[in-house]
């Protein structure tokens, strides 16, 4: 956080770190849903990059249509049987419908449109 210019209170880390870890675990679960049935290989996270200043094309369109922009973006590269596949994750603040004093997030996780396979994977999900 200090590298990103934040100056957090160390006591707050006991709250922030578990939330951060839970959000990342949720992102990984969403990637695994996309990858289900793609291969017999185990997938691994190869690398990731936070891109909070960059809007994905989908987020840009949604924002232009009046939706709230995401507060963060990550690109995660997974290894699927030696093949590198990029996923885009847009992080949105969620609505807290239950009235609890807890943070709420919505993650939009999907394969990046880097190749024909990722395009067909996303189109298949749209129609099913």
PDB file of N, CA and C in Angstrom, residues 12-61:
ATOM      1  N   UNK A  12      -5.229  -1.258  10.999  1.00  0.00           N
ATOM      2  CA  UNK A  12      -6.256  -1.526   9.991  1.00  0.00           C
ATOM      3  C   UNK A  12      -5.920  -2.747   9.136  1.00  0.00           C
ATOM      4  N   UNK A  13      -4.666  -3.119   9.095  1.00  0.00           N
ATOM      5  CA  UNK A  13      -4.251  -4.255   8.271  1.00  0.00           C
ATOM      6  C   UNK A  13      -4.917  -5.552   8.713  1.00  0.00           C
ATOM      7  N   UNK A  14      -5.258  -5.664  10.000  1.00  0.00           N
ATOM      8  CA  UNK A  14      -5.951  -6.861  10.484  1.00  0.00           C
ATOM      9  C   UNK A  14      -7.317  -7.009   9.839  1.00  0.00           C
ATOM     10  N   UNK A  15      -7.879  -5.921   9.366  1.00  0.00           N
ATOM     11  CA  UNK A  15      -9.165  -5.952   8.668  1.00  0.00           C
ATOM     12  C   UNK A  15      -8.964  -6.004   7.157  1.00  0.00           C
ATOM     13  N   UNK A  16      -8.040  -5.206   6.654  1.00  0.00           N
ATOM     14  CA  UNK A  16      -7.854  -5.070   5.209  1.00  0.00           C
ATOM     15  C   UNK A  16      -7.302  -6.337   4.570  1.00  0.00           C
ATOM     16  N   UNK A  17      -6.319  -6.962   5.175  1.00  0.00           N
ATOM     17  CA  UNK A  17      -5.671  -8.128   4.568  1.00  0.00           C
ATOM     18  C   UNK A  17      -6.654  -9.288   4.367  1.00  0.00           C
ATOM     19  N   UNK A  18      -7.483  -9.653   5.358  1.00  0.00           N
ATOM     20  CA  UNK A  18      -8.439 -10.737   5.101  1.00  0.00           C
ATOM     21  C   UNK A  18      -9.455 -10.400   3.995  1.00  0.00           C
ATOM     22  N   UNK A  19      -9.865  -9.137   3.912  1.00  0.00           N
ATOM     23  CA  UNK A  19     -10.789  -8.732   2.843  1.00  0.00           C
ATOM     24  C   UNK A  19     -10.098  -8.864   1.496  1.00  0.00           C
ATOM     25  N   UNK A  20      -8.879  -8.371   1.406  1.00  0.00           N
ATOM     26  CA  UNK A  20      -8.106  -8.460   0.167  1.00  0.00           C
ATOM     27  C   UNK A  20      -7.933  -9.917  -0.253  1.00  0.00           C
ATOM     28  N   UNK A  21      -7.586 -10.774   0.696  1.00  0.00           N
ATOM     29  CA  UNK A  21      -7.400 -12.191   0.398  1.00  0.00           C
ATOM     30  C   UNK A  21      -8.709 -12.840  -0.052  1.00  0.00           C
ATOM     31  N   UNK A  22      -9.815 -12.490   0.595  1.00  0.00           N
ATOM     32  CA  UNK A  22     -11.114 -13.060   0.216  1.00  0.00           C
ATOM     33  C   UNK A  22     -11.514 -12.633  -1.191  1.00  0.00           C
ATOM     34  N   UNK A  23     -11.253 -11.384  -1.541  1.00  0.00           N
ATOM     35  CA  UNK A  23     -11.578 -10.902  -2.889  1.00  0.00           C
ATOM     36  C   UNK A  23     -10.727 -11.635  -3.923  1.00  0.00           C
ATOM     37  N   UNK A  24      -9.443 -11.822  -3.636  1.00  0.00           N
ATOM     38  CA  UNK A  24      -8.582 -12.562  -4.565  1.00  0.00           C
ATOM     39  C   UNK A  24      -9.008 -14.022  -4.691  1.00  0.00           C
ATOM     40  N   UNK A  25      -9.409 -14.633  -3.600  1.00  0.00           N
ATOM     41  CA  UNK A  25      -9.899 -16.015  -3.663  1.00  0.00           C
ATOM     42  C   UNK A  25     -11.159 -16.107  -4.518  1.00  0.00           C
ATOM     43  N   UNK A  26     -12.022 -15.110  -4.392  1.00  0.00           N
ATOM     44  CA  UNK A  26     -13.241 -15.074  -5.207  1.00  0.00           C
ATOM     45  C   UNK A  26     -12.891 -14.941  -6.692  1.00  0.00           C
ATOM     46  N   UNK A  27     -11.913 -14.102  -6.999  1.00  0.00           N
ATOM     47  CA  UNK A  27     -11.471 -13.959  -8.391  1.00  0.00           C
ATOM     48  C   UNK A  27     -10.948 -15.285  -8.926  1.00  0.00           C
ATOM     49  N   UNK A  28     -10.171 -15.994  -8.111  1.00  0.00           N
ATOM     50  CA  UNK A  28      -9.625 -17.288  -8.530  1.00  0.00           C
ATOM     51  C   UNK A  28     -10.746 -18.305  -8.751  1.00  0.00           C
ATOM     52  N   UNK A  29     -11.757 -18.297  -7.889  1.00  0.00           N
ATOM     53  CA  UNK A  29     -12.894 -19.211  -8.068  1.00  0.00           C
ATOM     54  C   UNK A  29     -13.618 -18.919  -9.388  1.00  0.00           C
ATOM     55  N   UNK A  30     -13.755 -17.639  -9.722  1.00  0.00           N
ATOM     56  CA  UNK A  30     -14.421 -17.259 -10.973  1.00  0.00           C
ATOM     57  C   UNK A  30     -13.597 -17.706 -12.187  1.00  0.00           C
ATOM     58  N   UNK A  31     -12.285 -17.568 -12.107  1.00  0.00           N
ATOM     59  CA  UNK A  31     -11.425 -18.044 -13.194  1.00  0.00           C
ATOM     60  C   UNK A  31     -11.565 -19.546 -13.342  1.00  0.00           C
ATOM     61  N   UNK A  32     -11.590 -20.262 -12.221  1.00  0.00           N
ATOM     62  CA  UNK A  32     -11.730 -21.716 -12.288  1.00  0.00           C
ATOM     63  C   UNK A  32     -13.061 -22.123 -12.919  1.00  0.00           C
ATOM     64  N   UNK A  33     -14.114 -21.344 -12.708  1.00  0.00           N
ATOM     65  CA  UNK A  33     -15.396 -21.625 -13.379  1.00  0.00           C
ATOM     66  C   UNK A  33     -15.252 -21.490 -14.892  1.00  0.00           C
ATOM     67  N   UNK A  34     -14.574 -20.445 -15.330  1.00  0.00           N
ATOM     68  CA  UNK A  34     -14.342 -20.262 -16.757  1.00  0.00           C
ATOM     69  C   UNK A  34     -13.512 -21.411 -17.326  1.00  0.00           C
ATOM     70  N   UNK A  35     -12.564 -21.901 -16.538  1.00  0.00           N
ATOM     71  CA  UNK A  35     -11.640 -22.930 -17.011  1.00  0.00           C
ATOM     72  C   UNK A  35     -12.211 -24.347 -16.912  1.00  0.00           C
ATOM     73  N   UNK A  36     -13.310 -24.508 -16.212  1.00  0.00           N
ATOM     74  CA  UNK A  36     -13.901 -25.831 -16.021  1.00  0.00           C
ATOM     75  C   UNK A  36     -14.162 -26.501 -17.372  1.00  0.00           C
ATOM     76  N   UNK A  37     -13.568 -27.664 -17.561  1.00  0.00           N
ATOM     77  CA  UNK A  37     -13.763 -28.438 -18.784  1.00  0.00           C
ATOM     78  C   UNK A  37     -12.867 -28.038 -19.941  1.00  0.00           C
ATOM     79  N   UNK A  38     -12.015 -27.035 -19.775  1.00  0.00           N
ATOM     80  CA  UNK A  38     -11.138 -26.603 -20.860  1.00  0.00           C
ATOM     81  C   UNK A  38     -10.020 -27.606 -21.115  1.00  0.00           C
ATOM     82  N   UNK A  39      -9.532 -28.253 -20.058  1.00  0.00           N
ATOM     83  CA  UNK A  39      -8.444 -29.213 -20.219  1.00  0.00           C
ATOM     84  C   UNK A  39      -8.391 -30.113 -18.991  1.00  0.00           C
ATOM     85  N   UNK A  40      -7.558 -31.128 -19.085  1.00  0.00           N
ATOM     86  CA  UNK A  40      -7.348 -32.030 -17.948  1.00  0.00           C
ATOM     87  C   UNK A  40      -6.224 -31.536 -17.039  1.00  0.00           C
ATOM     88  N   UNK A  41      -5.548 -30.485 -17.451  1.00  0.00           N
ATOM     89  CA  UNK A  41      -4.428 -29.951 -16.671  1.00  0.00           C
ATOM     90  C   UNK A  41      -4.929 -29.096 -15.519  1.00  0.00           C
ATOM     91  N   UNK A  42      -4.115 -29.041 -14.505  1.00  0.00           N
ATOM     92  CA  UNK A  42      -4.360 -28.120 -13.394  1.00  0.00           C
ATOM     93  C   UNK A  42      -3.914 -26.732 -13.852  1.00  0.00           C
ATOM     94  N   UNK A  43      -4.700 -25.716 -13.521  1.00  0.00           N
ATOM     95  CA  UNK A  43      -4.308 -24.355 -13.884  1.00  0.00           C
ATOM     96  C   UNK A  43      -3.560 -23.722 -12.730  1.00  0.00           C
ATOM     97  N   UNK A  44      -2.679 -22.805 -13.084  1.00  0.00           N
ATOM     98  CA  UNK A  44      -1.869 -22.102 -12.094  1.00  0.00           C
ATOM     99  C   UNK A  44      -1.856 -20.617 -12.437  1.00  0.00           C
ATOM    100  N   UNK A  45      -1.749 -19.795 -11.409  1.00  0.00           N
ATOM    101  CA  UNK A  45      -1.561 -18.374 -11.628  1.00  0.00           C
ATOM    102  C   UNK A  45      -0.098 -18.148 -11.992  1.00  0.00           C
ATOM    103  N   UNK A  46       0.130 -17.619 -13.171  1.00  0.00           N
ATOM    104  CA  UNK A  46       1.492 -17.337 -13.622  1.00  0.00           C
ATOM    105  C   UNK A  46       1.948 -15.964 -13.131  1.00  0.00           C
ATOM    106  N   UNK A  47       1.088 -14.968 -13.328  1.00  0.00           N
ATOM    107  CA  UNK A  47       1.429 -13.615 -12.906  1.00  0.00           C
ATOM    108  C   UNK A  47       0.166 -12.769 -12.886  1.00  0.00           C
ATOM    109  N   UNK A  48       0.276 -11.610 -12.291  1.00  0.00           N
ATOM    110  CA  UNK A  48      -0.849 -10.678 -12.321  1.00  0.00           C
ATOM    111  C   UNK A  48      -0.305  -9.268 -12.293  1.00  0.00           C
ATOM    112  N   UNK A  49      -1.138  -8.353 -12.766  1.00  0.00           N
ATOM    113  CA  UNK A  49      -0.744  -6.952 -12.769  1.00  0.00           C
ATOM    114  C   UNK A  49      -1.957  -6.120 -12.419  1.00  0.00           C
ATOM    115  N   UNK A  50      -1.809  -5.285 -11.400  1.00  0.00           N
ATOM    116  CA  UNK A  50      -2.851  -4.324 -11.077  1.00  0.00           C
ATOM    117  C   UNK A  50      -2.807  -3.182 -12.074  1.00  0.00           C
ATOM    118  N   UNK A  51      -3.978  -2.811 -12.595  1.00  0.00           N
ATOM    119  CA  UNK A  51      -4.044  -1.724 -13.581  1.00  0.00           C
ATOM    120  C   UNK A  51      -5.173  -0.768 -13.198  1.00  0.00           C
ATOM    121  N   UNK A  52      -5.116  -0.175 -12.004  1.00  0.00           N
ATOM    122  CA  UNK A  52      -6.243   0.630 -11.519  1.00  0.00           C
ATOM    123  C   UNK A  52      -6.555   1.851 -12.373  1.00  0.00           C
ATOM    124  N   UNK A  53      -5.589   2.347 -13.125  1.00  0.00           N
ATOM    125  CA  UNK A  53      -5.823   3.529 -13.957  1.00  0.00           C
ATOM    126  C   UNK A  53      -6.360   3.176 -15.343  1.00  0.00           C
ATOM    127  N   UNK A  54      -6.330   1.899 -15.712  1.00  0.00           N
ATOM    128  CA  UNK A  54      -6.746   1.465 -17.046  1.00  0.00           C
ATOM    129  C   UNK A  54      -8.132   0.840 -16.994  1.00  0.00           C
ATOM    130  N   UNK A  55      -9.018   1.321 -17.824  1.00  0.00           N
ATOM    131  CA  UNK A  55     -10.343   0.711 -17.923  1.00  0.00           C
ATOM    132  C   UNK A  55     -10.321  -0.320 -19.033  1.00  0.00           C
ATOM    133  N   UNK A  56     -10.902  -1.467 -18.751  1.00  0.00           N
ATOM    134  CA  UNK A  56     -11.073  -2.464 -19.801  1.00  0.00           C
ATOM    135  C   UNK A  56     -12.086  -1.916 -20.801  1.00  0.00           C
ATOM    136  N   UNK A  57     -12.083  -2.430 -22.030  1.00  0.00           N
ATOM    137  CA  UNK A  57     -13.083  -1.964 -22.998  1.00  0.00           C
ATOM    138  C   UNK A  57     -14.520  -2.129 -22.483  1.00  0.00           C
ATOM    139  N   UNK A  58     -14.803  -3.236 -21.834  1.00  0.00           N
ATOM    140  CA  UNK A  58     -16.154  -3.461 -21.294  1.00  0.00           C
ATOM    141  C   UNK A  58     -16.483  -2.424 -20.226  1.00  0.00           C
ATOM    142  N   UNK A  59     -15.545  -2.142 -19.328  1.00  0.00           N
ATOM    143  CA  UNK A  59     -15.786  -1.149 -18.280  1.00  0.00           C
ATOM    144  C   UNK A  59     -15.934   0.248 -18.883  1.00  0.00           C
ATOM    145  N   UNK A  60     -15.164   0.518 -19.916  1.00  0.00           N
ATOM    146  CA  UNK A  60     -15.269   1.815 -20.578  1.00  0.00           C
ATOM    147  C   UNK A  60     -16.665   2.001 -21.166  1.00  0.00           C
ATOM    148  N   UNK A  61     -17.177   0.978 -21.841  1.00  0.00           N
ATOM    149  CA  UNK A  61     -18.526   1.051 -22.434  1.00  0.00           C
ATOM    150  C   UNK A  61     -19.583   1.206 -21.348  1.00  0.00           C
TER     151      UNK A  61
END
